[in-house]
Amino acid sequence: MTLTLSAIEKSFGSKKVLTGVSFSAEGGKAFGLLGRNGAGKTTAIRILMDVFPADSGEVLLDGRPIDYRHVSLGYLPEERGLYPKKIIWEQLVYFAMLKGLTRADAIAAVDKWLARLGLSEYRNKKLDTLSKGNQQKIQLITALAHDPAIVVLDEPFSGLDPVNAMLLKDVVKEEIAKGKIVLFSSHQMNYIEEFCDSIAILNQGRVALTGDLHSIKRAYPRNRLFIRTENEAPLLSAFPEVCRKAPGGGLFFDLAAAVFRAWPPLPAAEDKSSVMTALAGRYDIDEIKVWEPSLNDIFVAYAGNDPMASGGTQ
Amino acid sequence: MKQFGHIFSFELKYYFKSKVFIGITLFLVLLIAIVMFVPRLASGEDDDVDVSQLPPMLVKVDFETDPALASMVFSNFQSAFSDYRVLAAHDHMTKEDVSGMVANREVACAFVLDSLTSFTYYVDDLSMYDENSTVAATLLGNLYRMNVMLESGLSPEEIEEIMQTPIESHVEALGNDQTQNFFYTYIMLFALYVVILLYGQMTASSVASEKSSRAMELLITSAKPLNMMFGKVLAACTAGLVQLAAVFGSAFLFYNINKSYWEDNLMIRMIFDMPPSLLGYLLAFFLFGFLLYAFLYGAIGSTVSKLEELNSSCMPVTLLYVIATMTVIMNVAMGETNSTLIKVLSYVPFSSPLAMFARVAMSSVAWYEIAISFAILAASVVGVGVLSAKIYRVGVLLYGNRPTLKDIFKMIRRA
């Protein structure tokens, strides 16, 4: 199962919100939709959820225009909110029925999910009597109870304590394992990095980068080393042109021509493992590896307005 | 359609479970029950009325007359003022004594008769509804005429025949009888007014609270705006109808249980003597009028981000409705249901539910006039319904500043 947004354009009045947005998400894998605030993520999600139509472009499922009557979608909006003064169980059943379940199926699904998330005791309480984290878990049930084929989770981890975050991770992994298309939108890069195989980064309504996360990382030039050491000064003074402090701690060591000026000479820059062995032999180094950008680095590089301004190596 | 059903029943359940809805309905039914059972309960006490508990009324015959006439005057007062304990004043009491007793509240009121054609009524505070003086004047007038006839030689039987001769009268109202229809028209107009306003605003606040609690984010991805709008409005409409039915139904039920006790009360009898066809009109006008305003209110609710803004946003529609209603009710009160103004208002969709209902109830309206008014109203309901669903569709996604009418229409054109 492949969900594809193809050349989506959307304007609100004179404001162009999405320009030629295209990306694909595979079933059984999680997809991360990233972008800064106002980049067009919510608009893209709303078009995907059929809240309003795109000006042009298509939403395709397995290459054919998606038929919302036959495909069920689950959505956890970033702006959380249900009926605060109504009984939890009643509103969950209501939302499941709106999504097409029969009353009996809805009741069974809601009870199953309340038990799964450890919320059965709150079944007959009003929503506003629950803590924020528990309200969020209740909201998650509205996205999953009807067993949708496509799950869209907008900032699912915000506001959850580590134990609940772990529970949610398990739930998400289960959904992915069932072969569903899980679409994440989040600013918490560590979660995206943990779950998502593919990403799309939106910047000012355009897709700045999309594809398989692993390939994206491998595509970066692998000409920089990352070094962690207690004693940074000797390295910094020996290689002033190529060695500098990395933003998050540690050192960057660029494998540029300059390394050959060292005495005794280092191995050729192409022979990365020999360079690493040589450096580790000469200096007191705890960790040395070929630097690979984190998703955070990639995000800052592509979602920032100037791709060259940050730690990116391009 | 299935989705509409779910929304409709969820919303309707909300009304039926709401404490306010149950409370108001029960309160009204109870109030009607109490009012309707009052004469029955009161009449139960009548059987053993304790005369000594009645307010005392003093009557002083202050002119030379034979004792027979004096006692006749007294017994006539007793039967005419059955809700008083009529006492005869002692001969030695002066007018000042009598007025003093009234002033000291030893008696509720007093009559001092200077002759059969002249009397003074003493009372401490003269109530607006005090008719004692008129009753006494009629009573004494009759006594005076009987006395004169007796003196001129007529026998008591002849006198009685003269006095009791009934006058046959027939009134034939060829159209509607306004004196009869006035009360129930007024009550029904008022009920229409309250229910439409109440449930219209409830629709608006229900939409606005979904938006402010952000439940809307989920709703718009779960259901079609048209289903949401129609489900909500029709649920409110049904709740309003149920409440109307409960209130009017219990009123009819309790009236019929106590019918025999209400025979003396012309007003109540006239209210319940309403043609059943009028109830049909009430239902139809309620339905259409309600839908028209509820769609508008729902659309307004969708443009509001915060509940605090709701009242000021609803103001234009509420004002339109209040002015339309007041104009109709004032014209009904003046009996002017055939004026040009009311005729015009009975075709304007925002006032026609009330104005046409008033005309149907209080005057004669040709069937085609009703049909035209209905057709305009129904077309407006459809038009406003579609427009509202469009406003709703764009309104629910808007947060932040309240959009102006111009903004809204711009958005609809774009949507």
Short mmCIF file of N, CA and C in Angstrom, two decimals, chain B residues 230 292 295-296 350 375-391:
data_model
loop_
_atom_site.label_atom_id
_atom_site.label_comp_id
_atom_site.label_asym_id
_atom_site.label_seq_id
_atom_site.Cartn_x
_atom_site.Cartn_y
_atom_site.Cartn_z
N PHE B 230 -26.51 19.91 9.76
CA PHE B 230 -27.91 19.46 9.76
C PHE B 230 -28.21 18.60 10.98
N LEU B 292 -34.73 28.18 9.91
CA LEU B 292 -34.14 29.38 9.32
C LEU B 292 -33.16 30.03 10.29
N PHE B 295 -30.03 27.73 11.45
CA PHE B 295 -28.94 27.67 10.48
C PHE B 295 -28.06 28.91 10.61
N LEU B 296 -28.73 30.07 10.73
CA LEU B 296 -27.97 31.31 10.88
C LEU B 296 -27.13 31.26 12.15
N PHE B 350 -37.98 36.15 7.50
CA PHE B 350 -37.50 36.26 8.87
C PHE B 350 -38.60 36.60 9.86
N ALA B 375 -44.01 28.84 0.84
CA ALA B 375 -43.07 28.56 -0.24
C ALA B 375 -41.84 29.46 -0.11
N ILE B 376 -42.10 30.76 0.17
CA ILE B 376 -40.96 31.69 0.34
C ILE B 376 -40.11 31.24 1.52
N LEU B 377 -40.79 30.88 2.60
CA LEU B 377 -40.07 30.47 3.81
C LEU B 377 -39.24 29.22 3.55
N ALA B 378 -39.87 28.23 2.89
CA ALA B 378 -39.17 26.97 2.65
C ALA B 378 -37.96 27.19 1.75
N ALA B 379 -38.15 28.03 0.70
CA ALA B 379 -37.03 28.31 -0.19
C ALA B 379 -35.91 29.01 0.58
N SER B 380 -36.29 29.93 1.48
CA SER B 380 -35.28 30.63 2.27
C SER B 380 -34.54 29.66 3.18
N VAL B 381 -35.29 28.71 3.77
CA VAL B 381 -34.66 27.74 4.66
C VAL B 381 -33.59 26.95 3.88
N VAL B 382 -33.96 26.52 2.68
CA VAL B 382 -32.99 25.76 1.87
C VAL B 382 -31.78 26.63 1.54
N GLY B 383 -32.07 27.88 1.09
CA GLY B 383 -30.99 28.79 0.73
C GLY B 383 -30.08 29.09 1.91
N VAL B 384 -30.70 29.44 3.04
CA VAL B 384 -29.90 29.78 4.22
C VAL B 384 -29.15 28.53 4.72
N GLY B 385 -29.79 27.37 4.60
CA GLY B 385 -29.14 26.13 5.03
C GLY B 385 -27.88 25.85 4.25
N VAL B 386 -27.97 25.99 2.92
CA VAL B 386 -26.79 25.74 2.08
C VAL B 386 -25.70 26.76 2.36
N LEU B 387 -26.14 28.04 2.46
CA LEU B 387 -25.18 29.11 2.75
C LEU B 387 -24.50 28.88 4.10
N SER B 388 -25.29 28.47 5.10
CA SER B 388 -24.73 28.25 6.43
C SER B 388 -23.72 27.12 6.43
N ALA B 389 -24.05 26.05 5.70
CA ALA B 389 -23.11 24.94 5.64
C ALA B 389 -21.79 25.39 5.02
N LYS B 390 -21.89 26.32 4.06
CA LYS B 390 -20.67 26.84 3.43
C LYS B 390 -19.88 27.69 4.43
N ILE B 391 -20.60 28.56 5.14
CA ILE B 391 -19.93 29.39 6.15
C ILE B 391 -19.30 28.48 7.20
#
